Coordinates of C-alpha atoms and ligand atoms in Angstrom, one line a residue:
X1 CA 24.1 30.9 -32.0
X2 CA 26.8 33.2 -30.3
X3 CA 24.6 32.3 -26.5
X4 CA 25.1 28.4 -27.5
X5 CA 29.0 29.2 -28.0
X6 CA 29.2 31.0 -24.9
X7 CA 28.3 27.6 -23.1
X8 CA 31.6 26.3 -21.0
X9 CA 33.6 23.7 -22.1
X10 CA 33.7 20.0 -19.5
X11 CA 36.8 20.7 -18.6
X12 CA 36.2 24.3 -17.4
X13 CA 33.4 23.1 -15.0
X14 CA 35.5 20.1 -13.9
X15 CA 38.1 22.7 -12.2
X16 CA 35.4 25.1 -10.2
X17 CA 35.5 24.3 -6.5
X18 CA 31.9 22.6 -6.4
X19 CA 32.8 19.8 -8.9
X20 CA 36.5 19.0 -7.4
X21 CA 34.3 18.7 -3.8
X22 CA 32.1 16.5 -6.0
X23 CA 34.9 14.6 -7.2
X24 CA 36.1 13.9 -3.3
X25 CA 32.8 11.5 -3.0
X26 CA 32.1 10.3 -6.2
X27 CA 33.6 8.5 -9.3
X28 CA 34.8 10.4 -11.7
X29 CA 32.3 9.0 -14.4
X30 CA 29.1 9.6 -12.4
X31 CA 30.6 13.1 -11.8
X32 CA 31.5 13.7 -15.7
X33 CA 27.9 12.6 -16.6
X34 CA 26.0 14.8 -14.3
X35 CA 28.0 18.1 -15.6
X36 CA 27.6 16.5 -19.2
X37 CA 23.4 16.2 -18.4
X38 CA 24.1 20.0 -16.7
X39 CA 25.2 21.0 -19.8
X40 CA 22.6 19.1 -21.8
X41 CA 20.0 21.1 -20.2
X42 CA 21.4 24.8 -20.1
X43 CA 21.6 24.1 -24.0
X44 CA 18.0 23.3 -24.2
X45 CA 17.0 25.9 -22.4
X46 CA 18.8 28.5 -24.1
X47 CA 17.5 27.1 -26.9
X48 CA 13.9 27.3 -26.1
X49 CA 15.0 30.9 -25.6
X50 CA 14.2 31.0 -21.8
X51 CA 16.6 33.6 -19.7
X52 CA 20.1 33.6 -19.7
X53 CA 21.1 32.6 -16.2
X54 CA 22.7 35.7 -14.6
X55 CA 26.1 35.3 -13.4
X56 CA 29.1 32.7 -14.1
X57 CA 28.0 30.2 -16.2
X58 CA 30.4 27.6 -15.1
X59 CA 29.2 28.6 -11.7
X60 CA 25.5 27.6 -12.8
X61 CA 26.2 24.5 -14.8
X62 CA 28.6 23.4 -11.4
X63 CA 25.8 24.2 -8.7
X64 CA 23.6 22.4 -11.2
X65 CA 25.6 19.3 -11.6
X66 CA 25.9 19.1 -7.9
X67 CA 21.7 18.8 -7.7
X68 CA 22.1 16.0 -9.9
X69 CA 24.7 14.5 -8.5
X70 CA 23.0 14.6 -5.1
X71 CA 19.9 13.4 -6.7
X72 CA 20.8 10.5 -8.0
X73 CA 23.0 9.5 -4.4
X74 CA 19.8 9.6 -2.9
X75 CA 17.4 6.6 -3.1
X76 CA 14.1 6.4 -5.3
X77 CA 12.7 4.3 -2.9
X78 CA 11.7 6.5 0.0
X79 CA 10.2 7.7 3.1
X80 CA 7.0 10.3 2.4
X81 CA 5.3 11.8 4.8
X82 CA 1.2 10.6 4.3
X83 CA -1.1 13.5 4.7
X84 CA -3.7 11.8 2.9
X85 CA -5.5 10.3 6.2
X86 CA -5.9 7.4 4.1
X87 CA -4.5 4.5 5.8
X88 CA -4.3 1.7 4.3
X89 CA -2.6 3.7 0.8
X90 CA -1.5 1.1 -2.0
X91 CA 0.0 3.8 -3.6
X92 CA 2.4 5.0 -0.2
X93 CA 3.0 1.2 0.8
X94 CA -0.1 0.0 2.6
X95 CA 0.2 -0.6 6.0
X96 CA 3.4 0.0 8.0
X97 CA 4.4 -2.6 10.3
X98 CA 3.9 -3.3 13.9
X99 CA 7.4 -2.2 16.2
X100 CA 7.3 -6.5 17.0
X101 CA 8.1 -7.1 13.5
X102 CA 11.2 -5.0 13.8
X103 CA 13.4 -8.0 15.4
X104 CA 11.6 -11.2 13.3
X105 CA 12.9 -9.2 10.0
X106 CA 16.3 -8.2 11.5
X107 CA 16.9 -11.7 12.2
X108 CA 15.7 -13.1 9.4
X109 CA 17.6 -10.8 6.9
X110 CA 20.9 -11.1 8.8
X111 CA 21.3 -14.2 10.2
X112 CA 20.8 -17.8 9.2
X113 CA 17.1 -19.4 10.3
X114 CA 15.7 -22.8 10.3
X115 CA 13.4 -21.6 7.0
X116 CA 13.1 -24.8 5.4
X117 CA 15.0 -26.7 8.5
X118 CA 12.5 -28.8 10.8
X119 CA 14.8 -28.4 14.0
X120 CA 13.1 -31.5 16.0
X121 CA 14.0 -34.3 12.7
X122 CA 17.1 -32.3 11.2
X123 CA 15.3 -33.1 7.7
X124 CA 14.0 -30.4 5.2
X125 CA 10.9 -28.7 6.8
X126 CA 8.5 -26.1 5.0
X127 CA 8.8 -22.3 5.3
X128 CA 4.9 -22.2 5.3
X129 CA 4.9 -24.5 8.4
X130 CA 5.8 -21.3 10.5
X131 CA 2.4 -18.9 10.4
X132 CA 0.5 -22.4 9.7
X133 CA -0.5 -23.2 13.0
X134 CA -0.9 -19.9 14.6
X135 CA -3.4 -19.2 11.2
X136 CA -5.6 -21.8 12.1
X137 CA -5.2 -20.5 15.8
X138 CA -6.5 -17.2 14.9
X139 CA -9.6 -18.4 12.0
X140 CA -10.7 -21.6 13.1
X141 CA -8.9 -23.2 9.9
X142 CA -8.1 -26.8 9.8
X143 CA -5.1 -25.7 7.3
X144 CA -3.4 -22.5 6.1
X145 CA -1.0 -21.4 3.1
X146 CA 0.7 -17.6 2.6
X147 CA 2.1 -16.5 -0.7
X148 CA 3.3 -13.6 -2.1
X149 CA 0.1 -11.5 -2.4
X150 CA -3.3 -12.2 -2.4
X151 CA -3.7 -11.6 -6.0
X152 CA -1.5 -14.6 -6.3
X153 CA -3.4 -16.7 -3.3
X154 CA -6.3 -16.2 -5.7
X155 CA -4.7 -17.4 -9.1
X156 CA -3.3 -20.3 -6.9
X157 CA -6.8 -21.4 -5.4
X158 CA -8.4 -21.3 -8.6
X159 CA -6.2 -23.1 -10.6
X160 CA -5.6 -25.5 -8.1
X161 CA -9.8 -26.3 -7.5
X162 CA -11.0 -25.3 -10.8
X163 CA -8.4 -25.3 -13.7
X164 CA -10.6 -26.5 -16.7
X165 CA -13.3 -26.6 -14.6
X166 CA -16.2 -23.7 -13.9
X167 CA -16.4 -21.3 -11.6
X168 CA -19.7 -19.6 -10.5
X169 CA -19.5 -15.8 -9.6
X170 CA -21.8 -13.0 -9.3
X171 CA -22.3 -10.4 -12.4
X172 CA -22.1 -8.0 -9.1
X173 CA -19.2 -9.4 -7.9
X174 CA -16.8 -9.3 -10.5
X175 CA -14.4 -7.0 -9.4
X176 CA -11.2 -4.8 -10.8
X177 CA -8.7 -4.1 -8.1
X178 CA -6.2 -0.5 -8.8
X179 CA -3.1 -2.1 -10.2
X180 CA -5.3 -4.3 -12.8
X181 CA -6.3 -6.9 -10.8
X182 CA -9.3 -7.7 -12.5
X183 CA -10.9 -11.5 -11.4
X184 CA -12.2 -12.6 -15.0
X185 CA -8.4 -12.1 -16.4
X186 CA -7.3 -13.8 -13.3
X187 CA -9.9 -16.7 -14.1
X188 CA -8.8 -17.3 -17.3
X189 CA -4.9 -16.9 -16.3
X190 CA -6.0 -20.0 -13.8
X191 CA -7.4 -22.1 -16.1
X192 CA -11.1 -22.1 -15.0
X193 CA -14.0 -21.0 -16.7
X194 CA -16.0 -18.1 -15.3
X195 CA -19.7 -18.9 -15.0
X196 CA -21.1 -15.2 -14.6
X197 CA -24.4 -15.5 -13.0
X198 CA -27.3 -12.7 -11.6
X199 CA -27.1 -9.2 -12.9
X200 CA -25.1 -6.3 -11.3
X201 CA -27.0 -5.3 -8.5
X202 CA -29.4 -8.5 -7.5
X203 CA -28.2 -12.4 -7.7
X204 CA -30.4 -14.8 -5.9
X205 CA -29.7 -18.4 -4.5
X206 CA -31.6 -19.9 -7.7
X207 CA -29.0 -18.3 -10.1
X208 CA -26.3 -20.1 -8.4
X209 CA -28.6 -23.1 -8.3
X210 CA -29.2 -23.1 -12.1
X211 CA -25.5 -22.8 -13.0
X212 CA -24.5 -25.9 -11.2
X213 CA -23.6 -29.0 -13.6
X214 CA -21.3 -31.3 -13.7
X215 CA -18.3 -29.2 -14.9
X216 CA -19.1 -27.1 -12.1
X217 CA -16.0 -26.8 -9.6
X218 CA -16.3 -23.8 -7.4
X219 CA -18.8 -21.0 -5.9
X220 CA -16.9 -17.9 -5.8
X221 CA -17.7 -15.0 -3.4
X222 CA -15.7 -11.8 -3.9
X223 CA -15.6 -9.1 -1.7
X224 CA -16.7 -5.7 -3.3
X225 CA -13.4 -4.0 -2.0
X226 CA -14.0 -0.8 -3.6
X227 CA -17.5 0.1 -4.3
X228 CA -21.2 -0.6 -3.4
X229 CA -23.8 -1.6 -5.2
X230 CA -26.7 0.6 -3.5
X231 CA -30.5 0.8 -4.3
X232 CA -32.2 -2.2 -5.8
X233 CA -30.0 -4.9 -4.7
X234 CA -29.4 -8.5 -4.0
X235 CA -27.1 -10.7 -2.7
X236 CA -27.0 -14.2 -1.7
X237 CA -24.5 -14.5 2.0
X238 CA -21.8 -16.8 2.2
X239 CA -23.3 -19.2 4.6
X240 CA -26.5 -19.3 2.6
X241 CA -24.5 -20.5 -0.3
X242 CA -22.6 -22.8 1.6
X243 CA -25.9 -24.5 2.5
X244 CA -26.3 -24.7 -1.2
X245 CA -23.0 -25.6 -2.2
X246 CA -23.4 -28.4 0.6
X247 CA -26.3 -29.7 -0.7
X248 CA -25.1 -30.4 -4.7
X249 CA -21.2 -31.3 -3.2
X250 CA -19.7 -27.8 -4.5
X251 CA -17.0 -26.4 -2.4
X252 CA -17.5 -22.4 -2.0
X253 CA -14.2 -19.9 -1.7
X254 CA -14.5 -16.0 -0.9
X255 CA -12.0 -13.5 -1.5
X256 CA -12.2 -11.5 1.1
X257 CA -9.8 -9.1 0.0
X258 CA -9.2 -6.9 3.1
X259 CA -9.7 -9.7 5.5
X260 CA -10.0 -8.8 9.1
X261 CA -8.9 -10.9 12.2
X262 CA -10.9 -9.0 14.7
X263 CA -14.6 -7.6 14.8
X264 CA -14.2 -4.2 13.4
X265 CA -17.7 -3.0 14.5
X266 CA -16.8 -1.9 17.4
X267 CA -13.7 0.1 16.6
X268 CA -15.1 1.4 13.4
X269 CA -19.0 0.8 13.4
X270 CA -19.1 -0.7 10.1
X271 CA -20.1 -4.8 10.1
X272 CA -17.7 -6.9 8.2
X273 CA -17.3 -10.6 8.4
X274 CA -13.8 -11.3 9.9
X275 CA -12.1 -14.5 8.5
X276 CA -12.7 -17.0 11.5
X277 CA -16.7 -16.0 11.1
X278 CA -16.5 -17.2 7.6
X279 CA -14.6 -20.2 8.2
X280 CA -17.1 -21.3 11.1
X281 CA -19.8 -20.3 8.4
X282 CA -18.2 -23.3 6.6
X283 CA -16.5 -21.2 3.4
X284 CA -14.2 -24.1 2.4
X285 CA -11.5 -21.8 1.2
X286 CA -11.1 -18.4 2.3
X287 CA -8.4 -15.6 1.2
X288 CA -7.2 -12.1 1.9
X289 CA -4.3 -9.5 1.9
X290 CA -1.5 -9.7 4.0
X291 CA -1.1 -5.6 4.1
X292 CA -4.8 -4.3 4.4
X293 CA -6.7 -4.5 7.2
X294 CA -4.3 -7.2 9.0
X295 CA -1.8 -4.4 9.3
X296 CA 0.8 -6.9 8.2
X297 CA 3.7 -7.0 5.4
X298 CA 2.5 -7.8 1.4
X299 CA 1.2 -11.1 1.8
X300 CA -1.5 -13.5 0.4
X301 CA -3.3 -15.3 3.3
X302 CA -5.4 -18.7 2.3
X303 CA -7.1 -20.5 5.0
X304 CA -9.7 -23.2 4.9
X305 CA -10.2 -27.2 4.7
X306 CA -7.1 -29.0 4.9
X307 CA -8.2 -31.2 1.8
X308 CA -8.1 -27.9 -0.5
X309 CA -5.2 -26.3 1.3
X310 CA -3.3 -29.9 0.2
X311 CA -4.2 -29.0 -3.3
X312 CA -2.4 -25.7 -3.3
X313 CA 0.7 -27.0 -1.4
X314 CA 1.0 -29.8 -4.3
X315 CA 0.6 -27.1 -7.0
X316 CA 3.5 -26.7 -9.3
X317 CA 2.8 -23.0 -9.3
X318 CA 3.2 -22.4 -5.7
X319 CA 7.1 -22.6 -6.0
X320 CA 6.1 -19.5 -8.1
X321 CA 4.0 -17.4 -6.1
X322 CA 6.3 -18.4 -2.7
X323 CA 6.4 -15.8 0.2
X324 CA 10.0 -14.7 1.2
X325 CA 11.4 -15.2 4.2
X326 CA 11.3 -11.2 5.5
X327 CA 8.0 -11.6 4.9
X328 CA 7.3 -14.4 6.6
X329 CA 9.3 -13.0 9.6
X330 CA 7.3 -10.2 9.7
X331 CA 3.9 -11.5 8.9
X332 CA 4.6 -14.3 12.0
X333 CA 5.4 -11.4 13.8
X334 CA 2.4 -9.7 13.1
X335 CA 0.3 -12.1 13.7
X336 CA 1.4 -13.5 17.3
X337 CA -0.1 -9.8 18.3
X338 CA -3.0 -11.3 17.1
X339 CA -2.9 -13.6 19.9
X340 CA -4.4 -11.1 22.4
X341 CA -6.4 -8.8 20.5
X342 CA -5.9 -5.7 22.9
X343 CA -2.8 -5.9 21.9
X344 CA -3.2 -6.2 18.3
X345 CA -5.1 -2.8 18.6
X346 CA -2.6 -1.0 20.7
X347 CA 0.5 -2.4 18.1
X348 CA -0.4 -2.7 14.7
X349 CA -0.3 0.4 13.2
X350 CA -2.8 0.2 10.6
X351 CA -5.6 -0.6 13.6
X352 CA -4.0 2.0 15.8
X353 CA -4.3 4.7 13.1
X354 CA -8.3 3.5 12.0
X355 CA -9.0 3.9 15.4
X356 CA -7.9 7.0 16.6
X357 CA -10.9 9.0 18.0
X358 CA -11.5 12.6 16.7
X359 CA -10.8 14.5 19.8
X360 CA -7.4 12.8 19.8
X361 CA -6.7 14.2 16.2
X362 CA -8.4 17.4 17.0
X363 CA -5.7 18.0 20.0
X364 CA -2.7 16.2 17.9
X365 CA -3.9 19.4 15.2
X366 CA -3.8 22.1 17.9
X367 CA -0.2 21.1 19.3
X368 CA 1.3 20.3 15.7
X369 CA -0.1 23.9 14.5
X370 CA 1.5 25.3 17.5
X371 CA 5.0 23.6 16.8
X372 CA 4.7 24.6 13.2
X373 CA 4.1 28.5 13.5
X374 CA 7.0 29.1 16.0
X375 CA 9.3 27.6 12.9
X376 CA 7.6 28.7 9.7
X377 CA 7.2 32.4 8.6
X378 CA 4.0 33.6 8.1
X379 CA 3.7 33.6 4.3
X380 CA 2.4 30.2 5.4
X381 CA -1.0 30.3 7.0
X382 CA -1.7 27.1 8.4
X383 CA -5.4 26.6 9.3
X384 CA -7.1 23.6 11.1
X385 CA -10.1 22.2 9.8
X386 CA -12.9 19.2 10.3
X387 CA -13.3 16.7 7.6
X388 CA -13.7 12.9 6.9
X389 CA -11.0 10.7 6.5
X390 CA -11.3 7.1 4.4
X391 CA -9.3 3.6 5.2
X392 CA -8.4 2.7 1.9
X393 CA -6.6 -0.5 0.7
X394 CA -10.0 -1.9 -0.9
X395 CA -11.4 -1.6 2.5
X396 CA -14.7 -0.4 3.6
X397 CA -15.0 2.2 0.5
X398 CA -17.9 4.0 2.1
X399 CA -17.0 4.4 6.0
X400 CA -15.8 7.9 6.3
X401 CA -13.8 8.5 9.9
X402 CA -14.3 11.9 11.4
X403 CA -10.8 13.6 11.5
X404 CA -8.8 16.7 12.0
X405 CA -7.0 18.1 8.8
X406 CA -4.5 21.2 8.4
X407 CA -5.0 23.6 5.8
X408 CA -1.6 24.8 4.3
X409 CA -2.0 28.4 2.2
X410 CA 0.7 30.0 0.5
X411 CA 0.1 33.0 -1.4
X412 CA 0.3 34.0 -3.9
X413 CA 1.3 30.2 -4.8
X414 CA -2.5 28.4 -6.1
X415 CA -3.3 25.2 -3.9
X416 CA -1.7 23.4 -6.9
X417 CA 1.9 25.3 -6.7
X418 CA 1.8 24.5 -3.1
X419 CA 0.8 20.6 -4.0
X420 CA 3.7 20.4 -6.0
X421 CA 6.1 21.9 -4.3
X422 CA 5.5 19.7 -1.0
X423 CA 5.6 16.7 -3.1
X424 CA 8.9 17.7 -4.1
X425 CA 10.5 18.3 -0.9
X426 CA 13.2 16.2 0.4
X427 CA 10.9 14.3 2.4
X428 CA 8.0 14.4 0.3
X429 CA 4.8 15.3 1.9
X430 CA 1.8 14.1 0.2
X431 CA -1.6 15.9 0.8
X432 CA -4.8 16.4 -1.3
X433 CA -6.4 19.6 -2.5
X434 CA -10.0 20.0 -1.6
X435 CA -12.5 23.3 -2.4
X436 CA -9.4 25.1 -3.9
X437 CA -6.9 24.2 -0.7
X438 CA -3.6 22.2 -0.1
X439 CA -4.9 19.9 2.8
X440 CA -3.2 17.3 5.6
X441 CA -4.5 14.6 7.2
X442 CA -3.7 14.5 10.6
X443 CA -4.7 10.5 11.0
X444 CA -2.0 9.5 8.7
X445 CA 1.0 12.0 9.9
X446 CA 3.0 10.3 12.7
X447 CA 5.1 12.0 15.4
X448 CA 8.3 11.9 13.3
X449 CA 6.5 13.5 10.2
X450 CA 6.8 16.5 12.4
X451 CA 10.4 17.5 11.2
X452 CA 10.0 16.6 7.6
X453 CA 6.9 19.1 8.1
X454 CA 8.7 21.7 9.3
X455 CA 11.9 21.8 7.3
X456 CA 9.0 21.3 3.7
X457 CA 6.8 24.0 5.3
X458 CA 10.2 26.3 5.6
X459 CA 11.3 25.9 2.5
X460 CA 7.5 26.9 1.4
X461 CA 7.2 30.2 2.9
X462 CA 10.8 31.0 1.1
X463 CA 9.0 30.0 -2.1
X464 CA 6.2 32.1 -1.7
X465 CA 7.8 34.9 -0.4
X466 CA 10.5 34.7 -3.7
X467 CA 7.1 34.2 -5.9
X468 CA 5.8 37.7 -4.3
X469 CA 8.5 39.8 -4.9
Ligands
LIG501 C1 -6.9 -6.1 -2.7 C2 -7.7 -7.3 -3.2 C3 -7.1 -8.2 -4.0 C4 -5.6 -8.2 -4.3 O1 -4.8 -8.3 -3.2 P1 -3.3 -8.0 -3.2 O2 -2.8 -8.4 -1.8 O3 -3.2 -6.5 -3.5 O4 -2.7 -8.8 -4.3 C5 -7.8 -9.3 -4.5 N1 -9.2 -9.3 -4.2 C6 -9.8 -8.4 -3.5 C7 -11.3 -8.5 -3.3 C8 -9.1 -7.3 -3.0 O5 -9.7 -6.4 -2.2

């Protein structure tokens, strides 16, 4: 009781030199809350009988109020650096964008465009009119639509084809996405009626043959984004179901998820259909993510026939799922790299980062280690390491990419401690623990994560070397 009396009074903290410096950038509010919540907690923790805090105690609850203050000045939104070496990380933003981008979304954001002006007439023109064209440039497409994301080019192709109407899918196929996209919710928020056919690991061109009747409306195909189905298995290929969807009139859609503008087997080894195969395969609509593998800004992508594509541009609910127009700058932007695919691989981050060879990342390793050790103590042992890295986004879930990956030790912190700590650092730095150690990615960590490195690896060392004494 006598320790909870002891706490200072507001107005005792309010005249200590670190709140009046305080008070020179902030309101005098947001101040006064952040020594109240400073306050708030030394009583709690006195409470829950932890140590008193040596020296003044307005001091304490002043040097504490500035953290908060500081805290909450600083944006929740915000740079990390990745040292997962996955690339394509829902979770850390996906892909980052292409340098070309840069200009389209400055220019959109702050000045006025011609968004929904068609300059040649003066009248009204369509947003989507400006990545139309150079879509059907790139796939083959007679038509193209973009939306917000590709869950919602999904709900707006099946409720525009199908709503009320059946929709034939593979039990194998029926996949949930991380962030609950799951397609026989999105299904039934369309409207259609999912017409599971097969079993989980073989469907066969008669199952889709037997489902077909007359309130039949669409074969879908949905890319297995994040797992396999290995062993015993079956599956009938788009362009043999396009044969059969020609043959009874039944258009045929795939979601390809993590669609791919250019042949990745090559780069990565792995064979993946890219869109314009499956539109020259004769898929009638075809749809994929704007910030997977096309390396691009959050965007759904819909290209096919220009008789389904005029279905979705009537729909009442594509008002809803519209793209804005940063998007669209940078998705054009994107995209026109596209145009000459050497330089699509050379620009777009997300390509450049898949394809980095391992010798690059072994050397990147050896100089970054090198940097590293002339700034940080030595209570942190950094170690360099082989390992595998993966590409992420609901891409390719079994490719593993050779790569180079630092080992960060700090003891007598646990791989956890050290985890945590780096997570919390100003610039968070975001790593993985593997067989007991705190590890980096080298694929994912870009010439600027260098600094942030340094300054979190510092301020590591001091932690250990304060845990050790
Ligand atoms: C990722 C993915 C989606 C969802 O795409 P978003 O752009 O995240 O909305 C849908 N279907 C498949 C097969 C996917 O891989």
């Amino acid at each position: 009781m006598s320790l909870l009396q002891s706490i200072p009074k507001v107005d005792r903290v309010l005249v200590t030199e670190p709140v009046q410096e305080l008070l020179q950038f902030h309101s005098r509010p947001f101040v006064l809350a952040a020594v109240r919540s400073a306050l708030d907690e030394l009583r709690q923790r006195i409470r829950s009988g932890e140590p008193f805090p040596p020296g003044s105690l307005e001091q304490t609850v002043a040097a504490r109020a500035a953290m908060i203050c500081s805290d909450l000045s600083s944006p929740n939104l915000k740079r990390v650096v990745n040292g997962t070496g996955i690339v394509i990380h829902t979770n850390l933003g996906r892909s980052l964008l292409a340098e070309a981008a840069r200009q389209g979304l400055a220019d959109a954001a702050f000045r006025y465009t011609n968004l929904e002006l068609d300059l040649a007439t003066g009248e009204r023109g369509s947003r989507y009119s400006h990545v139309e064209q150079l879509l059907c440039e790139l796939t083959g497409a007679e038509a193209a639509l973009v939306v917000n994301n590709n869950a919602a080019a999904v709900l707006l192709a099946l409720a525009s084809l199908a709503a009320g109407r059946e929709v034939v899918v593979s039990r194998g196929e029926l996949v949930e996405i991380g962030g609950s996209f799951r397609i026989p919710e999105v299904m039934a928020q369309s409207g259609a009626v999912l017409r599971e056919v097969g079993t989980t690991n073989r469907t066969h061109r008669r199952d889709y043959q037997n489902a077909i009747a007359s309130e039949t409306a669409l074969f879908l195909k949905v890319h297995t984004s994040n797992y396999a189905v290995v062993g015993f298995t079956a599956t009938v290929e788009a362009d043999d179901l396009v044969d059969l969807g020609r043959r009874h009139g039944v258009p045929v859609m795939a979601d390809l998820g993590s669609g791919s503008l250019v042949n990745l087997s090559s780069l990565l080894g792995c064979d993946e259909p890219t869109v314009g195969e499956l539109v020259r395969q004769g898929v009638d609509v075809v749809t994929f993510s704007g910030d997977k593998l096309l390396g691009g800004p959050q965007a759904g992508i819909i290209v096919g026939s220009r008789e389904r594509l005029d279905l979705m541009k009537r729909h009442p609910l594509l008002r809803a799922l519209r793209i804005d127009k940063l998007t669209l700058a940078a998705l054009e932007a994107t995209l026109r790299l596209y145009r000459d695919q050497r330089q699509a691989l050379a620009e777009i981050p997300t390509l450049r980062l898949l394809a980095t060879p391992s010798a690059v990342l072994a050397e990147r390793g050896k100089r970054v280690v090198r940097r590293l050790r002339r700034q940080v103590s030595r209570e942190v042992v950094l170690t360099l390491e082989e390992g595998v890295s993966q590409v992420g986004g609901g891409a390719l879930p079994l490719l593993e990419l050779p790569t180079t990956l630092l080992a960060v030790e700090a003891s007598p912190l646990s791989a956890r401690e050290v985890e945590a700590f780096l997570r919390g650092a100003r610039v968070p730095i975001i790593g993985r623990i593997q067989r007991g150690k705190f590890l980096l990615d080298l694929r994912t960590i870009l010439d600027d994560d260098v600094a942030p490195l340094m300054t979190g690896l510092s301020a590591l060392a001091v932690r250990a070397s304060s845990s050790a004494t």
